[in-house]
mmCIF file of C-alpha atoms in Angstrom:
data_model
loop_
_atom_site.group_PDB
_atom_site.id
_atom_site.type_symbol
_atom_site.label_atom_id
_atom_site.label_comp_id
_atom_site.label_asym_id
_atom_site.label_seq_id
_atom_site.Cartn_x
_atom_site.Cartn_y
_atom_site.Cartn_z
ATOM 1 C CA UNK H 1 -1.658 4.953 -28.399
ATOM 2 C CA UNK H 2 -1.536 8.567 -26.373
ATOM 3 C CA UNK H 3 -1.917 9.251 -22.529
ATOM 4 C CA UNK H 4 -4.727 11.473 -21.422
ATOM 5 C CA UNK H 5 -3.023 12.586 -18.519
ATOM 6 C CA UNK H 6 0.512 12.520 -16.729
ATOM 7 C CA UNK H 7 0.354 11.359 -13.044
ATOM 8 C CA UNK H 8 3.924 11.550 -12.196
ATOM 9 C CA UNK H 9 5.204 15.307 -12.195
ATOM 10 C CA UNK H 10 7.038 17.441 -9.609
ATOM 11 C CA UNK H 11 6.528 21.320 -8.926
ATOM 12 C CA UNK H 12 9.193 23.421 -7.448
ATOM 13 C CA UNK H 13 8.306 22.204 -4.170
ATOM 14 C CA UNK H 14 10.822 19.688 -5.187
ATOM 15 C CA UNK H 15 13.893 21.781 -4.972
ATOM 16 C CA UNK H 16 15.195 19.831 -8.217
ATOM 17 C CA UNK H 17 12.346 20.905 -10.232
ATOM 18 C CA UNK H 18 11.577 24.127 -11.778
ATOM 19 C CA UNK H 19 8.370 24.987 -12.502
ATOM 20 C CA UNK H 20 4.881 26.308 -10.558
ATOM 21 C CA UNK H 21 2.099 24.351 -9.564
ATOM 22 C CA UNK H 22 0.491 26.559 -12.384
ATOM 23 C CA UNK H 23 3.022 26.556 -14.870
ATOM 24 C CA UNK H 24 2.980 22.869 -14.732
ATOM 25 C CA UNK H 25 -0.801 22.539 -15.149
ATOM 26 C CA UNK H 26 -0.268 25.203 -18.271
ATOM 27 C CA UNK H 27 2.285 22.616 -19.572
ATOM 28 C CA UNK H 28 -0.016 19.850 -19.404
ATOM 29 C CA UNK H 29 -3.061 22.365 -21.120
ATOM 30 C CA UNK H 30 -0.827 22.578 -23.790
ATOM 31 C CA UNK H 31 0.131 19.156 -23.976
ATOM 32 C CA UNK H 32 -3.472 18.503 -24.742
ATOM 33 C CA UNK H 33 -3.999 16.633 -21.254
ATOM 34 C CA UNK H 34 -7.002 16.480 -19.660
ATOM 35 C CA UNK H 35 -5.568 15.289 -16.001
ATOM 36 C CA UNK H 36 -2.485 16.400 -14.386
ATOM 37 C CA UNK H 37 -0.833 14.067 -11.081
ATOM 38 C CA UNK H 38 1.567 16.617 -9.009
ATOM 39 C CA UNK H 39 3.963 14.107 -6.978
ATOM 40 C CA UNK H 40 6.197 16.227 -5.289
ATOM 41 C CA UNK H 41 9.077 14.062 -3.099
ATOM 42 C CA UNK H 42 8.204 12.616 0.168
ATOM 43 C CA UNK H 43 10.169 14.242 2.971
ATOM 44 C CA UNK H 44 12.747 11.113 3.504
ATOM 45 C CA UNK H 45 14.433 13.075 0.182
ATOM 46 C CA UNK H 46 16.825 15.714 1.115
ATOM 47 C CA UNK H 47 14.956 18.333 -0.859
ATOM 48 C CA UNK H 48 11.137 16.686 -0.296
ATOM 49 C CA UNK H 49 8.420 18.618 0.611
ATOM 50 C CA UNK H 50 7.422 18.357 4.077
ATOM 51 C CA UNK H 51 4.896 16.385 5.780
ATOM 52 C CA UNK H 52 2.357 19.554 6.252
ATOM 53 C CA UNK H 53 2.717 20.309 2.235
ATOM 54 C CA UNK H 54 1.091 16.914 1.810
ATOM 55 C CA UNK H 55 -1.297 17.152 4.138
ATOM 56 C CA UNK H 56 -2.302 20.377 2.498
ATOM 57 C CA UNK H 57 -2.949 19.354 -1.196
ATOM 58 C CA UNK H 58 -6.779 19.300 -0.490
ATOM 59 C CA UNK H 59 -6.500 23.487 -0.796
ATOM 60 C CA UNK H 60 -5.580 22.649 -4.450
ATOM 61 C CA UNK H 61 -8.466 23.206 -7.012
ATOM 62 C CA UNK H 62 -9.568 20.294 -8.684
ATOM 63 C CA UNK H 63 -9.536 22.362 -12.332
ATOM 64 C CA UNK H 64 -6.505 24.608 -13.112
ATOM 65 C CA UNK H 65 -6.152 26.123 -16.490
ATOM 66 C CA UNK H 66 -8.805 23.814 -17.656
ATOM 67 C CA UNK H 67 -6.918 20.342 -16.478
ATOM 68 C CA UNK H 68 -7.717 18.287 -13.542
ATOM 69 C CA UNK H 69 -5.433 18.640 -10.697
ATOM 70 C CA UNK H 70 -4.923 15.072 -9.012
ATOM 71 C CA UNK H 71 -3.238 15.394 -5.429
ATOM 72 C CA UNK H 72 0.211 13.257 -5.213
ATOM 73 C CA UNK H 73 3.127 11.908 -3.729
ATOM 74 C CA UNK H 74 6.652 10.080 -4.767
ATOM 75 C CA UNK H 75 7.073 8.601 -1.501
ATOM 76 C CA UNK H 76 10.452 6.999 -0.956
ATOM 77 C CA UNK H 77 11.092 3.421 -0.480
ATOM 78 C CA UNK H 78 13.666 3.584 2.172
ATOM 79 C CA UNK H 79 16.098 1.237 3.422
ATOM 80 C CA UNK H 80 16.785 -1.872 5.238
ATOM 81 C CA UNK H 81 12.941 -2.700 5.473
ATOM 82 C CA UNK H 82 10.965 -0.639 2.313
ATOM 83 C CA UNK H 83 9.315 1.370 4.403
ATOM 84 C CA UNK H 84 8.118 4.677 2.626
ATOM 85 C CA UNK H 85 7.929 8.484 4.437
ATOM 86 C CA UNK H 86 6.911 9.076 7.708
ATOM 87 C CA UNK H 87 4.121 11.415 6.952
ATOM 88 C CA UNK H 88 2.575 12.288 10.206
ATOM 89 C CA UNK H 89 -1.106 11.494 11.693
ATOM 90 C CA UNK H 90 -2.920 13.286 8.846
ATOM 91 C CA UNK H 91 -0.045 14.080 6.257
ATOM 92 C CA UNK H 92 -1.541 11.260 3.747
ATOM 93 C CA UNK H 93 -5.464 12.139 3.630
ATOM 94 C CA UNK H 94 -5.400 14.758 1.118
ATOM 95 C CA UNK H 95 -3.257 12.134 -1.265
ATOM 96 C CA UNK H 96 -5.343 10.557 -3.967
ATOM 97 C CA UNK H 97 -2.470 9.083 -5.944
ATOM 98 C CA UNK H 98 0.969 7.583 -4.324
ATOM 99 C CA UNK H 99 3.579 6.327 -6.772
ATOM 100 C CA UNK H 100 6.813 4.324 -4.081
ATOM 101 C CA UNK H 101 10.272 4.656 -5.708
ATOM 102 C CA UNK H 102 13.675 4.034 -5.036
ATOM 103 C CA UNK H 103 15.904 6.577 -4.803
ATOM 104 C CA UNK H 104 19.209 6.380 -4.122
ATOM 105 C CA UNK H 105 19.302 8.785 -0.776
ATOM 106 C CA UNK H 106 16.849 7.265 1.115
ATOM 107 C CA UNK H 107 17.847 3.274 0.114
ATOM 108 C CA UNK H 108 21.025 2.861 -1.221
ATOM 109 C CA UNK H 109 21.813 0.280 -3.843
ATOM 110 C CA UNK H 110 21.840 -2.918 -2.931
ATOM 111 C CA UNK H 111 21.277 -6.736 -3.492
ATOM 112 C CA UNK H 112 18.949 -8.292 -5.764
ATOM 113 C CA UNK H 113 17.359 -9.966 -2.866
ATOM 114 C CA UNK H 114 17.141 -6.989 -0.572
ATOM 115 C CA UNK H 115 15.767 -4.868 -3.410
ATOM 116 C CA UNK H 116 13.090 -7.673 -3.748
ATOM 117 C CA UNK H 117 11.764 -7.659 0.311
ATOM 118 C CA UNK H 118 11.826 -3.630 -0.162
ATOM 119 C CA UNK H 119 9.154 -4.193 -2.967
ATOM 120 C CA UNK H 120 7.622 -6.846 -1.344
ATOM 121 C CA UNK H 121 6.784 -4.651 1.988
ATOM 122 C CA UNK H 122 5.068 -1.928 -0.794
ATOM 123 C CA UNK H 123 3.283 -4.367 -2.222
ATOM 124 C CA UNK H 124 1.764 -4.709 1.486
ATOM 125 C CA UNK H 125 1.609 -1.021 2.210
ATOM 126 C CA UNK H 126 -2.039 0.596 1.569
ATOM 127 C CA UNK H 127 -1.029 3.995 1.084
ATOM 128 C CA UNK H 128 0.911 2.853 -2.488
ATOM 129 C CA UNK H 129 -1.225 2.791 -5.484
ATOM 130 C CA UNK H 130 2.063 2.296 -7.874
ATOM 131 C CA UNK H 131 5.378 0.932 -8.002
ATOM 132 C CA UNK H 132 7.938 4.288 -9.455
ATOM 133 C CA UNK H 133 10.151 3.944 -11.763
ATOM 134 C CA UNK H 134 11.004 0.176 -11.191
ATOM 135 C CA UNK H 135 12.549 0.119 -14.231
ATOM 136 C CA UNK H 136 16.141 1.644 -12.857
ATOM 137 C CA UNK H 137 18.921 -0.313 -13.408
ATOM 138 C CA UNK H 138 20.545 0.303 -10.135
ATOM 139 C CA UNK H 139 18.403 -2.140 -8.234
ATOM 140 C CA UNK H 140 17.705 -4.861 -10.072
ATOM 141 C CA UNK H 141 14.735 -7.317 -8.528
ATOM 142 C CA UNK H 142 12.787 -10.390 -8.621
ATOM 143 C CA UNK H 143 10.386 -8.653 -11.674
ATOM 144 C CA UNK H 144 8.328 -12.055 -11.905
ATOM 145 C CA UNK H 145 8.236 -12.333 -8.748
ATOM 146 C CA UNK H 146 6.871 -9.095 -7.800
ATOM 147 C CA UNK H 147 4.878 -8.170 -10.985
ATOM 148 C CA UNK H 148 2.812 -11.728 -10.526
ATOM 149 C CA UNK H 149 1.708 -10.352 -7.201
ATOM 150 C CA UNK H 150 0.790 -6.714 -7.972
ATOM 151 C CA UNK H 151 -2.540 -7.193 -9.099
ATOM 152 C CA UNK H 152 -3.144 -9.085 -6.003
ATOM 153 C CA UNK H 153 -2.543 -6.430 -3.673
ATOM 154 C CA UNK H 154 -3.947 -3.924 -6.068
ATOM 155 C CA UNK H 155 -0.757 -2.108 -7.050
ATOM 156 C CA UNK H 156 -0.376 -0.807 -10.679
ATOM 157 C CA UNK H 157 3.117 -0.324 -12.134
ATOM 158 C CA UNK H 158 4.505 2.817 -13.752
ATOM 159 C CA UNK H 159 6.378 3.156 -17.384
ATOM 160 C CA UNK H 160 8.392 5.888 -16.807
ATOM 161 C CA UNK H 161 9.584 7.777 -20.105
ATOM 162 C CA UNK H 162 12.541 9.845 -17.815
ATOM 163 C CA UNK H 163 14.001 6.860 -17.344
ATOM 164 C CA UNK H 164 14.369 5.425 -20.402
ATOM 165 C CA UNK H 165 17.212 8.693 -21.206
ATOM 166 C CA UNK H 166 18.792 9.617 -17.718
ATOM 167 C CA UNK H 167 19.096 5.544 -16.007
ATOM 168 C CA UNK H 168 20.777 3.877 -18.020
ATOM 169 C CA UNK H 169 19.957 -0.029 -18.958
ATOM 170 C CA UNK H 170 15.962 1.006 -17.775
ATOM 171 C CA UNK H 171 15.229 0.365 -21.357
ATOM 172 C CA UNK H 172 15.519 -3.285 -21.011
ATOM 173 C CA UNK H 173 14.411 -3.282 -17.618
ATOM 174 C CA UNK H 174 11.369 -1.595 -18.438
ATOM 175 C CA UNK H 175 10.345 -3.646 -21.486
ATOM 176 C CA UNK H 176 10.678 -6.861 -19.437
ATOM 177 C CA UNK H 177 8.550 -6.076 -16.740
ATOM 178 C CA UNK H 178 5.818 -4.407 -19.278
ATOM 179 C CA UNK H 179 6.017 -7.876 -21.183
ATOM 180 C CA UNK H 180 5.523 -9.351 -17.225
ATOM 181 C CA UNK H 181 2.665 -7.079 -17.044
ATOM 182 C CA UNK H 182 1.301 -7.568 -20.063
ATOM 183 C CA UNK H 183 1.746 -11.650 -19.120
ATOM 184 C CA UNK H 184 -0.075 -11.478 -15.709
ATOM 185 C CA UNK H 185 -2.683 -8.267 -16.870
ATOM 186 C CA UNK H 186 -1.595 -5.755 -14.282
ATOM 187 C CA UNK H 187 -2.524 -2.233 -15.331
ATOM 188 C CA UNK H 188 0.148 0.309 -15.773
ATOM 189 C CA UNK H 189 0.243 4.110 -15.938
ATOM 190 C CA UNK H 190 2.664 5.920 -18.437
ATOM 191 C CA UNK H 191 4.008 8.943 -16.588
ATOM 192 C CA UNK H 192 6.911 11.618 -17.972
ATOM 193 C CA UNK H 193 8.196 12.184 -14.048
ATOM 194 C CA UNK H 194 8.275 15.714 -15.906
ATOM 195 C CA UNK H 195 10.155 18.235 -13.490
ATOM 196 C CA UNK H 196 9.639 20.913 -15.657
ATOM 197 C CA UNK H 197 6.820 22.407 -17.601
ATOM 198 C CA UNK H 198 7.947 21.798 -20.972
ATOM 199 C CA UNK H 199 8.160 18.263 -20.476
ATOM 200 C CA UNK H 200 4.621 17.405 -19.154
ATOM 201 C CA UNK H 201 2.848 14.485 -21.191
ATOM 202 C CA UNK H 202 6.136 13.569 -23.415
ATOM 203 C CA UNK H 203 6.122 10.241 -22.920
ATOM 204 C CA UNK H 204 6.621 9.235 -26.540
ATOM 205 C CA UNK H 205 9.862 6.835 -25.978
ATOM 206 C CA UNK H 206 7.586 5.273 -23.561
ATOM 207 C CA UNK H 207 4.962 4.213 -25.922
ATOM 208 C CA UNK H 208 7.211 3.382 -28.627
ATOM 209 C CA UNK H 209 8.367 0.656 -26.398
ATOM 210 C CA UNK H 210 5.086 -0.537 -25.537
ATOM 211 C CA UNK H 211 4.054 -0.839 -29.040
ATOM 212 C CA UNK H 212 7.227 -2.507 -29.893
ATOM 213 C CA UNK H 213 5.735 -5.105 -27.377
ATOM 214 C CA UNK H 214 2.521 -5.073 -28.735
ATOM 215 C CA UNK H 215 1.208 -4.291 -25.220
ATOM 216 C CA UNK H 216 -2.285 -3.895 -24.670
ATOM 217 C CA UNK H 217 -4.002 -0.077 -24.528
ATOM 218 C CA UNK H 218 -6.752 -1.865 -22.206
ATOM 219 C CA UNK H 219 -4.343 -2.017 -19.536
ATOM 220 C CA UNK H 220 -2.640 1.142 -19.756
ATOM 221 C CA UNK H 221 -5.390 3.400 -17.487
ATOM 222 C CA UNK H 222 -4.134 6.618 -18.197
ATOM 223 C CA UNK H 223 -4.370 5.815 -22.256
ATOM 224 C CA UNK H 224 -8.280 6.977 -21.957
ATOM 225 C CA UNK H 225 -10.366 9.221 -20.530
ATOM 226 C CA UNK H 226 -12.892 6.363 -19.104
ATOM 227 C CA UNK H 227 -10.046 4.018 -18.197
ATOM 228 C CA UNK H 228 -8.412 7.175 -15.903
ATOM 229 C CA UNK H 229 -11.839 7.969 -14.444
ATOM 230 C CA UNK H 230 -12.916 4.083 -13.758
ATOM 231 C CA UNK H 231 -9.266 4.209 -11.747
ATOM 232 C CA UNK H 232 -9.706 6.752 -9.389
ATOM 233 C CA UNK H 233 -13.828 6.823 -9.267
ATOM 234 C CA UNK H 234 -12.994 2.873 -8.454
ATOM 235 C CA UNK H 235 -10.751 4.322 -5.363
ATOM 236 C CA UNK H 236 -13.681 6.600 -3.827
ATOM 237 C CA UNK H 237 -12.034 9.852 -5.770
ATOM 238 C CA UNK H 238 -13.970 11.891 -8.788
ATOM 239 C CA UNK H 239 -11.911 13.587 -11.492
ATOM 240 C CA UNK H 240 -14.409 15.170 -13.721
#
């Protein structure tokens, strides 16, 4: 199995990360993507982009250095409630792809069963195509309960390589809930949450573990180029 493109990566804009809108779609060129998804932070991070940079993304060609730019967001899942970023009357219509994470800054660790409501509110929030990272040990969940429900609400789920070497215990976190997804057939997305350009598209520990699971390529939608453009084309937005 490979991933055509990587639909979880941060520019600069994220003060964290250290490479250009360009540089990063020059990482994924060599990386032999076709797609590229730039996420940047929501502004409920201390170093997010602002509202206005989101509602700007539509100024961003749609081809750079021969890869397809898709417009993004990490919007925080934010405490008591999991509500995500405030964004502003029009700070979420350029957005064509919204993963929701936790972070620890904007909802700080808590219970199982408060970590389970925050999830529960993005499964009802429109603006959140995927759940981020979910894998992170430091707020655990209700994975059946929540996975069971995603495809319900339309919500894919991310396998995020980055986590499975800088979170520790996401390993097993992350295999359980692709064996969940793999049990109920939700779709999932394999991303790097690369926040430099040298790391765009490695997602090999990633796919090691699915394989390991014996998960199915059908479901992952970023595995193909037809499966990536049936996504977003199915969402009212054309890649190629």
């Amino acid at each position: 199995m490979k991933i055509v493109a990587d639909l979880h990566t941060h520019t600069s804009v994220s003060d964290h990360a250290y490479s250009s809108l360009r540089e990063m779609a020059q990482g994924a060129q060599r990386a032999g993507l076709v797609a590229i998804g730039i996420t940047n932070h929501g502004p409920a991070m201390e170093d997010g982009a602002h509202q206005w940079h989101f509602a700007n993304l539509d100024i961003i060609p749609r081809q750079m250095e021969g890869v397809t730019v898709i417009r993004g967001v990490e919007l925080n899942i934010c405490a008591p409630d999991g509500h995500v970023d405030e964004m502003g009357g029009r700070g979420m219509h350029a957005v064509e792809f919204a993963l929701a994470s936790f972070h620890d800054d904007c909802y700080p660790p808590a219970t199982r069963a408060k970590h389970t409501e925050a999830l529960e509110a993005v499964l009802h929030n429109p603006q959140v195509n995927a759940l981020g990272h979910p894998g992170n040990n430091k707020f655990p969940f209700d994975m059946e309960y929540i996975i069971s429900r995603c495809n319900e609400y339309g919500k894919i789920v991310e396998i995020n390589n980055n986590s499975l070497h800088i979170r520790p215990g996401s390993r097993e976190n992350c295999a359980e809930i692709a064996r969940l997804c793999k049990k109920y057939e939700v779709p999932v997305v394999v991303n790097s949450d690369s926040h430099i350009e040298f790391t765009v598209g490695r997602v090999d520990g990633a796919l090691a573990m699915l394989e390991e699971i014996e998960f199915p390529e059908e479901l992952v939608i970023n595995s193909s180029v037809e499966r990536l453009n049936a996504y977003f084309t199915g969402r009212g937005v054309h890649l190629f």
